[in-house]
């Protein structure tokens, strides 16, 4: 929400949704570059205090504070724990506003795997950790296919057509995606979630 009234409206909607559909959890996104970090914490805490299972996103983007590239993450996790939030979605995050590419801060987190490892190292089992999984492959790993007849059956199965062009995550890239996903699980992630658009 972009206003106080929007926050009030969301709170009312959350109550209606809880009563009507009893969601397993309520997801709270972390704004690009941590831009809505305080609001995310406020919303996740409100959700928890009103009977929702709060699932709070946390990203690696722009998490430097007082010259420490990891301090803001540590403080966010400490606050989440103090507020009763026990579920974290560990994500790399999008590039900060106005930037095309995501770049790690020197000495900071480079990817979601780093964040999962940090949470387990510093907070043990205090949090349930979910990570992103991409059934068709990460958007950065999907490429346009000039000649669709060259695709394997598995590539065809995860392909899509947009404006007459065919896109897929090639088998060799998909294997890298799955290997990386396994590393996140092996590092301590508890489950995998995805988005549908």
XYZ file of N, CA and C in Angstrom:
591
model
N 0.827 -1.201 0.000
C 0.000 0.000 0.000
C 0.867 1.258 0.000
N 0.373 2.288 -0.674
C 1.148 3.522 -0.805
C 0.665 4.637 0.125
N -0.340 4.344 0.940
C -0.863 5.370 1.842
C -1.357 4.713 3.124
N -1.586 5.546 4.150
C -2.131 5.031 5.410
C -3.498 4.400 5.186
N -4.297 5.020 4.314
C -5.608 4.456 4.015
C -5.470 3.104 3.317
N -4.473 2.992 2.446
C -4.218 1.722 1.778
C -3.849 0.626 2.766
N -3.076 0.989 3.790
C -2.709 0.023 4.829
C -3.968 -0.414 5.584
N -4.818 0.536 5.948
C -6.072 0.200 6.645
C -6.944 -0.713 5.784
N -7.026 -0.406 4.505
C -7.806 -1.244 3.593
C -7.236 -2.657 3.525
N -5.913 -2.754 3.483
C -5.281 -4.072 3.435
C -5.565 -4.853 4.718
N -5.469 -4.196 5.858
C -5.767 -4.876 7.126
C -7.185 -5.450 7.107
N -8.136 -4.667 6.633
C -9.529 -5.133 6.571
C -9.652 -6.310 5.600
N -8.976 -6.210 4.472
C -9.023 -7.297 3.483
C -8.385 -8.562 4.044
N -7.289 -8.408 4.787
C -6.627 -9.564 5.392
C -7.577 -10.298 6.327
N -8.331 -9.535 7.102
C -9.301 -10.159 8.023
C -10.365 -10.928 7.248
N -10.874 -10.313 6.191
C -11.902 -10.990 5.383
C -11.338 -12.255 4.741
N -10.130 -12.176 4.237
C -9.516 -13.338 3.603
C -9.280 -14.451 4.618
N -8.821 -14.075 5.806
C -8.580 -15.089 6.838
C -9.869 -15.817 7.174
N -10.949 -15.051 7.334
C -12.239 -15.651 7.676
C -12.833 -16.457 6.520
N -12.670 -15.978 5.305
C -13.323 -16.608 4.155
C -12.563 -17.817 3.600
N -11.240 -17.735 3.545
C -10.507 -18.818 2.880
C -9.453 -19.496 3.748
N -9.213 -19.002 4.942
C -8.232 -19.602 5.866
C -6.924 -19.981 5.155
N -6.181 -18.988 4.652
C -4.944 -19.313 3.932
C -3.928 -20.011 4.829
N -3.113 -20.862 4.233
C -2.056 -21.537 4.997
C -1.045 -20.530 5.523
N -0.789 -19.492 4.729
C 0.125 -18.436 5.149
C -0.208 -17.173 4.378
N 0.292 -16.049 4.891
C 0.108 -14.760 4.246
C 1.483 -14.220 3.888
N 1.713 -14.036 2.603
C 2.999 -13.618 2.071
C 3.132 -12.098 2.100
N 4.248 -11.603 2.580
C 4.531 -10.166 2.592
C 5.827 -9.914 1.834
N 5.725 -9.211 0.713
C 6.914 -8.986 -0.111
C 7.778 -7.868 0.451
N 9.038 -7.939 0.112
C 10.055 -6.966 0.513
C 10.295 -6.097 -0.702
N 10.041 -4.815 -0.620
C 10.151 -3.937 -1.786
C 11.516 -3.974 -2.432
N 11.553 -3.717 -3.725
C 12.811 -3.711 -4.479
C 13.828 -2.825 -3.782
N 14.998 -3.373 -3.550
C 16.056 -2.612 -2.893
C 15.761 -2.322 -1.439
N 14.864 -3.101 -0.816
C 14.518 -2.866 0.580
C 13.700 -1.612 0.777
N 13.108 -1.095 -0.312
C 12.411 0.193 -0.263
C 11.196 0.196 0.651
N 10.615 -0.953 0.906
C 9.441 -1.007 1.787
C 9.716 -1.873 3.013
N 10.966 -1.963 3.420
C 11.351 -2.854 4.515
C 10.537 -2.603 5.788
N 10.414 -1.351 6.197
C 9.672 -1.052 7.426
C 8.200 -1.409 7.288
N 7.614 -1.097 6.147
C 6.211 -1.426 5.924
C 6.015 -2.938 5.871
N 6.939 -3.636 5.232
C 6.855 -5.097 5.187
C 6.838 -5.665 6.597
N 7.739 -5.181 7.447
C 7.798 -5.659 8.831
C 6.499 -5.341 9.567
N 5.983 -4.137 9.363
C 4.726 -3.733 10.002
C 3.575 -4.644 9.573
N 3.469 -4.896 8.275
C 2.387 -5.733 7.754
C 2.528 -7.182 8.207
N 3.753 -7.701 8.175
C 3.982 -9.088 8.596
C 3.675 -9.252 10.081
N 4.051 -8.260 10.879
C 3.763 -8.311 12.313
C 2.259 -8.237 12.562
N 1.582 -7.334 11.876
C 0.127 -7.224 12.009
C -0.537 -8.550 11.649
N -0.106 -9.136 10.549
C -0.683 -10.415 10.122
C -0.513 -11.461 11.221
N 0.693 -11.559 11.764
C 0.957 -12.537 12.827
C 0.077 -12.271 14.054
N -0.019 -11.014 14.443
C -0.797 -10.656 15.637
C -2.298 -10.881 15.467
N -2.736 -11.015 14.218
C -4.168 -11.209 13.949
C -4.473 -12.595 13.400
N -3.623 -13.564 13.756
C -3.927 -14.954 13.477
C -3.478 -15.515 12.148
N -2.758 -14.743 11.368
C -2.208 -15.259 10.110
C -0.848 -15.897 10.384
N -0.469 -16.859 9.575
C 0.901 -17.343 9.566
C 1.629 -16.437 8.584
N 2.483 -15.599 9.123
C 3.156 -14.590 8.313
C 4.380 -15.196 7.635
N 4.489 -14.997 6.334
C 5.603 -15.481 5.532
C 6.271 -14.247 4.922
N 7.343 -13.780 5.566
C 7.948 -12.506 5.193
C 9.121 -12.688 4.233
N 9.060 -11.991 3.114
C 10.169 -11.987 2.167
C 11.325 -11.173 2.744
N 12.543 -11.599 2.419
C 13.746 -10.865 2.791
C 14.718 -11.010 1.631
N 15.264 -9.881 1.180
C 16.152 -9.913 0.016
C 17.560 -9.460 0.372
N 18.454 -9.679 -0.573
C 19.862 -9.287 -0.434
C 20.124 -7.887 -0.979
N 19.144 -7.265 -1.592
C 19.344 -6.004 -2.296
C 19.362 -4.815 -1.348
N 20.415 -3.984 -1.458
C 20.539 -2.742 -0.681
C 20.352 -2.960 0.819
N 21.010 -3.952 1.349
C 20.841 -4.257 2.769
C 22.020 -3.778 3.615
N 22.771 -2.842 3.080
C 23.893 -2.256 3.809
C 23.358 -1.236 4.821
N 23.973 -1.196 5.996
C 23.597 -0.209 7.011
C 24.837 0.121 7.836
N 25.091 1.398 8.025
C 26.244 1.858 8.803
C 27.547 1.246 8.291
N 27.651 1.072 6.965
C 28.864 0.532 6.376
C 28.985 -0.987 6.442
N 28.042 -1.654 7.082
C 28.062 -3.116 7.199
C 27.088 -3.696 6.179
N 27.585 -4.494 5.215
C 26.715 -4.994 4.142
C 25.668 -6.015 4.589
N 25.734 -6.476 5.843
C 24.783 -7.489 6.318
C 23.961 -7.032 7.525
N 24.260 -5.856 8.033
C 23.630 -5.403 9.272
C 22.115 -5.274 9.152
N 21.620 -4.729 8.068
C 20.175 -4.541 7.926
C 19.445 -5.879 7.882
N 20.065 -6.885 7.273
C 19.465 -8.225 7.252
C 19.397 -8.774 8.671
N 20.495 -8.647 9.398
C 20.523 -9.157 10.773
C 19.455 -8.466 11.630
N 19.359 -7.150 11.490
C 18.355 -6.409 12.262
C 16.938 -6.814 11.864
N 16.699 -7.020 10.582
C 15.368 -7.441 10.127
C 15.013 -8.804 10.714
N 15.958 -9.716 10.709
C 15.702 -11.048 11.264
C 15.491 -10.999 12.774
N 16.272 -10.178 13.447
C 16.114 -10.028 14.900
C 14.740 -9.457 15.229
N 14.316 -8.441 14.475
C 12.996 -7.836 14.693
C 11.886 -8.825 14.367
N 12.034 -9.548 13.263
C 11.022 -10.545 12.892
C 10.863 -11.573 14.009
N 11.972 -12.060 14.509
C 11.931 -13.055 15.589
C 11.245 -12.482 16.831
N 11.614 -11.255 17.201
C 11.008 -10.618 18.378
C 9.506 -10.407 18.198
N 9.069 -10.215 16.959
C 7.647 -9.980 16.677
C 6.867 -11.266 16.413
N 7.514 -12.406 16.562
C 6.816 -13.677 16.405
C 6.740 -14.199 14.983
N 7.417 -13.536 14.060
C 7.421 -13.984 12.660
C 8.458 -15.099 12.559
N 8.035 -16.251 12.074
C 8.928 -17.408 12.035
C 9.164 -17.969 10.641
N 8.596 -17.337 9.620
C 8.761 -17.828 8.258
C 9.355 -16.736 7.381
N 10.467 -17.065 6.738
C 11.189 -16.123 5.893
C 11.313 -16.709 4.484
N 11.041 -15.875 3.482
C 11.313 -16.247 2.096
C 12.645 -15.588 1.739
N 13.682 -16.389 1.598
C 15.024 -15.875 1.320
C 15.200 -15.712 -0.190
N 15.397 -14.474 -0.622
C 15.479 -14.149 -2.046
C 16.683 -13.273 -2.341
N 17.185 -13.360 -3.554
C 18.215 -12.403 -3.972
C 17.601 -11.021 -4.071
N 16.447 -10.937 -4.704
C 15.773 -9.659 -4.883
C 16.031 -9.071 -6.257
N 15.239 -8.091 -6.588
C 15.352 -7.394 -7.868
C 16.424 -6.313 -7.779
N 16.892 -5.835 -8.932
C 17.828 -4.706 -8.905
C 17.157 -3.490 -8.254
N 17.939 -2.658 -7.590
C 17.363 -1.436 -7.022
C 16.709 -0.582 -8.103
N 15.766 0.233 -7.715
C 15.057 1.108 -8.658
C 16.051 1.898 -9.498
N 15.795 1.918 -10.803
C 16.632 2.662 -11.726
C 17.838 1.909 -12.243
N 18.050 0.675 -11.774
C 19.184 -0.112 -12.238
C 18.689 -1.310 -13.031
N 19.419 -1.634 -14.085
C 19.055 -2.754 -14.957
C 19.521 -4.090 -14.387
N 20.724 -4.100 -13.816
C 21.349 -5.333 -13.354
C 21.457 -5.356 -11.845
N 21.361 -6.563 -11.298
C 21.551 -6.746 -9.865
C 23.042 -6.889 -9.605
N 23.557 -6.148 -8.624
C 24.967 -6.234 -8.267
C 25.082 -6.380 -6.753
N 25.937 -7.281 -6.333
C 26.169 -7.479 -4.903
C 27.021 -6.343 -4.352
N 26.762 -5.984 -3.112
C 27.586 -5.007 -2.405
C 28.832 -5.747 -1.920
N 29.978 -5.115 -1.988
C 31.208 -5.766 -1.555
C 31.076 -6.262 -0.114
N 31.348 -7.545 0.077
C 31.256 -8.150 1.406
C 29.845 -8.539 1.800
N 28.887 -8.282 0.909
C 27.496 -8.587 1.218
C 27.055 -9.912 0.622
N 25.770 -10.109 0.606
C 25.194 -11.327 0.054
C 25.202 -11.243 -1.471
N 25.491 -12.361 -2.117
C 25.499 -12.380 -3.578
C 24.267 -13.065 -4.157
N 23.586 -13.849 -3.323
C 22.449 -14.625 -3.828
C 21.628 -15.156 -2.652
N 20.501 -15.761 -2.971
C 19.627 -16.317 -1.936
C 20.334 -17.400 -1.130
N 21.205 -18.167 -1.763
C 21.949 -19.202 -1.046
C 22.740 -18.592 0.110
N 23.400 -17.463 -0.133
C 24.140 -16.776 0.936
C 23.213 -16.410 2.089
N 22.013 -15.947 1.751
C 21.050 -15.537 2.771
C 20.579 -16.736 3.593
N 20.299 -17.850 2.938
C 19.896 -19.071 3.652
C 21.008 -19.492 4.607
N 22.239 -19.525 4.112
C 23.372 -19.918 4.957
C 23.522 -18.974 6.149
N 23.355 -17.682 5.919
C 23.479 -16.692 6.992
C 22.401 -16.903 8.056
N 21.171 -17.127 7.620
C 20.078 -17.325 8.577
C 20.354 -18.558 9.434
N 20.726 -19.655 8.821
C 20.986 -20.880 9.592
C 22.187 -20.712 10.513
N 23.224 -20.026 10.044
C 24.430 -19.840 10.861
C 24.163 -18.942 12.065
N 23.344 -17.898 11.868
C 23.142 -16.913 12.932
C 21.863 -17.098 13.741
N 20.886 -17.812 13.198
C 19.601 -17.969 13.882
C 19.180 -19.433 14.022
N 20.033 -20.356 13.617
C 19.730 -21.778 13.760
C 18.397 -22.149 13.130
N 17.567 -22.804 13.910
C 16.261 -23.258 13.438
C 15.127 -22.320 13.873
N 15.464 -21.081 14.218
C 14.440 -20.126 14.668
C 13.425 -19.803 13.578
N 13.816 -19.949 12.319
C 12.930 -19.612 11.202
C 12.730 -20.809 10.280
N 11.529 -20.908 9.749
C 11.294 -21.760 8.594
C 11.698 -20.931 7.386
N 12.476 -21.503 6.505
C 12.985 -20.749 5.352
C 12.435 -21.356 4.070
N 11.821 -20.505 3.260
C 11.433 -20.942 1.924
C 12.291 -20.194 0.917
N 12.445 -20.813 -0.238
C 13.238 -20.237 -1.324
C 12.427 -20.299 -2.609
N 12.837 -19.502 -3.566
C 12.141 -19.465 -4.852
C 12.571 -20.634 -5.724
N 11.586 -21.223 -6.378
C 11.837 -22.254 -7.373
C 11.135 -21.848 -8.658
N 11.717 -22.161 -9.766
C 11.182 -21.740 -11.068
C 10.937 -22.972 -11.932
N 9.690 -23.452 -11.990
C 9.403 -24.672 -12.757
C 9.837 -24.598 -14.222
N 9.817 -23.415 -14.801
C 10.234 -23.267 -16.205
C 11.669 -22.770 -16.323
N 12.329 -22.517 -15.195
C 13.668 -21.934 -15.192
C 13.584 -20.467 -14.794
N 14.638 -19.969 -14.171
C 14.692 -18.565 -13.757
C 14.549 -17.682 -14.991
N 13.833 -16.555 -14.884
C 13.680 -15.665 -16.047
C 15.003 -15.291 -16.714
N 16.074 -15.169 -15.940
C 17.376 -14.841 -16.524
C 17.970 -16.000 -17.321
N 17.416 -17.205 -17.147
C 17.943 -18.386 -17.836
C 17.086 -18.780 -19.044
N 16.047 -18.028 -19.309
C 15.161 -18.334 -20.431
C 15.615 -17.542 -21.647
N 15.683 -18.225 -22.779
C 16.152 -17.554 -23.990
C 15.210 -17.822 -25.161
N 15.294 -16.951 -26.132
C 14.503 -17.117 -27.349
C 15.098 -18.252 -28.179
N 14.221 -19.071 -28.747
C 14.650 -20.190 -29.580
C 14.357 -19.851 -31.033
N 15.404 -19.733 -31.819
C 15.244 -19.374 -33.232
C 14.551 -20.480 -34.025
N 14.934 -21.727 -33.736
C 14.369 -22.866 -34.467
C 13.765 -23.847 -33.458
N 12.463 -23.728 -33.178
C 11.823 -24.597 -32.184
C 11.936 -26.089 -32.481
N 12.194 -26.458 -33.732
C 12.326 -27.882 -34.057
C 13.575 -28.500 -33.433
N 14.491 -27.656 -32.944
C 15.716 -28.161 -32.312
C 15.545 -28.438 -30.821
N 14.388 -28.087 -30.260
C 14.184 -28.261 -28.823
C 13.976 -29.732 -28.465
N 14.483 -30.109 -27.295
C 14.219 -31.445 -26.765
C 12.784 -31.476 -26.238
N 12.297 -32.664 -25.924
C 10.933 -32.787 -25.387
C 10.796 -32.026 -24.070
N 11.812 -32.108 -23.215
C 11.730 -31.390 -21.937
C 11.751 -29.875 -22.148
N 12.516 -29.393 -23.112
C 12.526 -27.962 -23.424
C 11.166 -27.527 -23.952
N 10.555 -28.361 -24.791
C 9.216 -28.050 -25.295
C 8.218 -27.971 -24.151
N 8.376 -28.865 -23.177
C 7.447 -28.912 -22.051
C 7.465 -27.675 -21.174
N 8.567 -26.970 -21.163
C 8.639 -25.751 -20.338
C 8.760 -24.492 -21.193
N 8.431 -24.609 -22.480
C 8.528 -23.448 -23.370
C 7.245 -22.626 -23.342
N 7.353 -21.406 -23.813
C 6.184 -20.534 -23.961
C 6.352 -19.722 -25.239
N 5.221 -19.275 -25.746
C 5.231 -18.464 -26.965
C 4.657 -17.101 -26.632
N 5.366 -16.080 -27.045
C 4.932 -14.707 -26.792
C 5.201 -13.895 -28.047
N 4.187 -13.227 -28.546
C 4.304 -12.435 -29.780
C 4.914 -13.245 -30.930
N 4.532 -14.521 -31.006
C 4.999 -15.368 -32.092
C 6.406 -15.911 -31.925
N 7.066 -15.595 -30.812
C 8.421 -16.080 -30.550
C 8.376 -17.147 -29.460
N 9.234 -18.152 -29.584
C 9.279 -19.260 -28.628
C 10.448 -19.047 -27.666
N 10.169 -19.264 -26.383
C 11.182 -19.102 -25.339
C 11.218 -20.352 -24.474
N 12.410 -20.698 -24.005
C 12.536 -21.812 -23.071
C 13.845 -21.696 -22.299
N 13.922 -22.450 -21.237
C 15.175 -22.632 -20.501
C 15.793 -23.913 -21.068
N 16.925 -23.777 -21.733
C 17.569 -24.928 -22.367
C 17.985 -25.950 -21.306
N 18.060 -27.199 -21.730
C 18.333 -28.286 -20.788
C 19.578 -28.044 -19.944
N 20.667 -27.581 -20.559
C 21.903 -27.373 -19.792
C 21.723 -26.264 -18.754
N 20.952 -25.240 -19.079
C 20.677 -24.170 -18.116
C 19.712 -24.644 -17.034
N 18.751 -25.463 -17.417
C 17.782 -25.981 -16.450
C 18.480 -26.868 -15.411
N 19.461 -27.648 -15.863
C 20.224 -28.477 -14.915
C 20.943 -27.581 -13.900
N 21.532 -26.485 -14.372
C 22.186 -25.541 -13.454
C 21.172 -24.974 -12.462
N 19.966 -24.665 -12.957
C 18.901 -24.145 -12.088
C 18.570 -25.146 -10.975
N 18.407 -26.407 -11.349
C 18.056 -27.445 -10.376
C 19.201 -27.710 -9.407
N 20.434 -27.665 -9.897
C 21.596 -27.840 -9.018
C 21.650 -26.722 -7.977
N 21.385 -25.492 -8.420
C 21.397 -24.354 -7.496
C 20.249 -24.472 -6.488
N 19.098 -24.878 -6.935
C 17.959 -25.057 -6.033
C 18.300 -26.094 -4.962
N 18.930 -27.170 -5.361
C 19.335 -28.197 -4.401
C 20.318 -27.629 -3.374
N 21.237 -26.769 -3.817
C 22.183 -26.150 -2.880
C 21.442 -25.329 -1.832
N 20.392 -24.621 -2.240
C 19.618 -23.823 -1.276
C 18.935 -24.728 -0.255
N 18.415 -25.849 -0.715
C 17.776 -26.804 0.203
C 18.824 -27.423 1.123
N 19.942 -27.847 0.559
C 21.009 -28.446 1.369
C 21.559 -27.475 2.411
N 21.495 -26.174 2.119
C 21.996 -25.155 3.056
C 21.027 -24.905 4.204
N 19.790 -25.401 4.079
C 18.864 -25.252 5.194
C 17.484 -24.748 4.851
N 17.186 -24.506 3.577
C 15.825 -24.100 3.222
C 14.878 -25.268 3.481
N 13.674 -24.944 3.935
C 12.700 -25.967 4.295
C 11.731 -26.311 3.179
N 11.414 -25.328 2.350
C 10.508 -25.605 1.243
C 10.687 -24.600 0.128
N 10.082 -24.912 -1.011
C 10.232 -24.129 -2.244
C 8.874 -23.559 -2.603
N 8.851 -22.271 -2.970
C 7.618 -21.654 -3.448
C 7.880 -21.053 -4.822
N 6.803 -20.764 -5.527
C 6.920 -20.108 -6.824
C 5.776 -19.108 -6.964
N 5.842 -18.281 -7.975
C 4.790 -17.305 -8.269
C 4.111 -17.697 -9.573
N 2.869 -17.338 -9.676
C 2.153 -17.545 -10.934
C 1.610 -16.212 -11.368
N 1.812 -15.878 -12.636
C 1.331 -14.598 -13.165
C 0.248 -14.840 -14.166
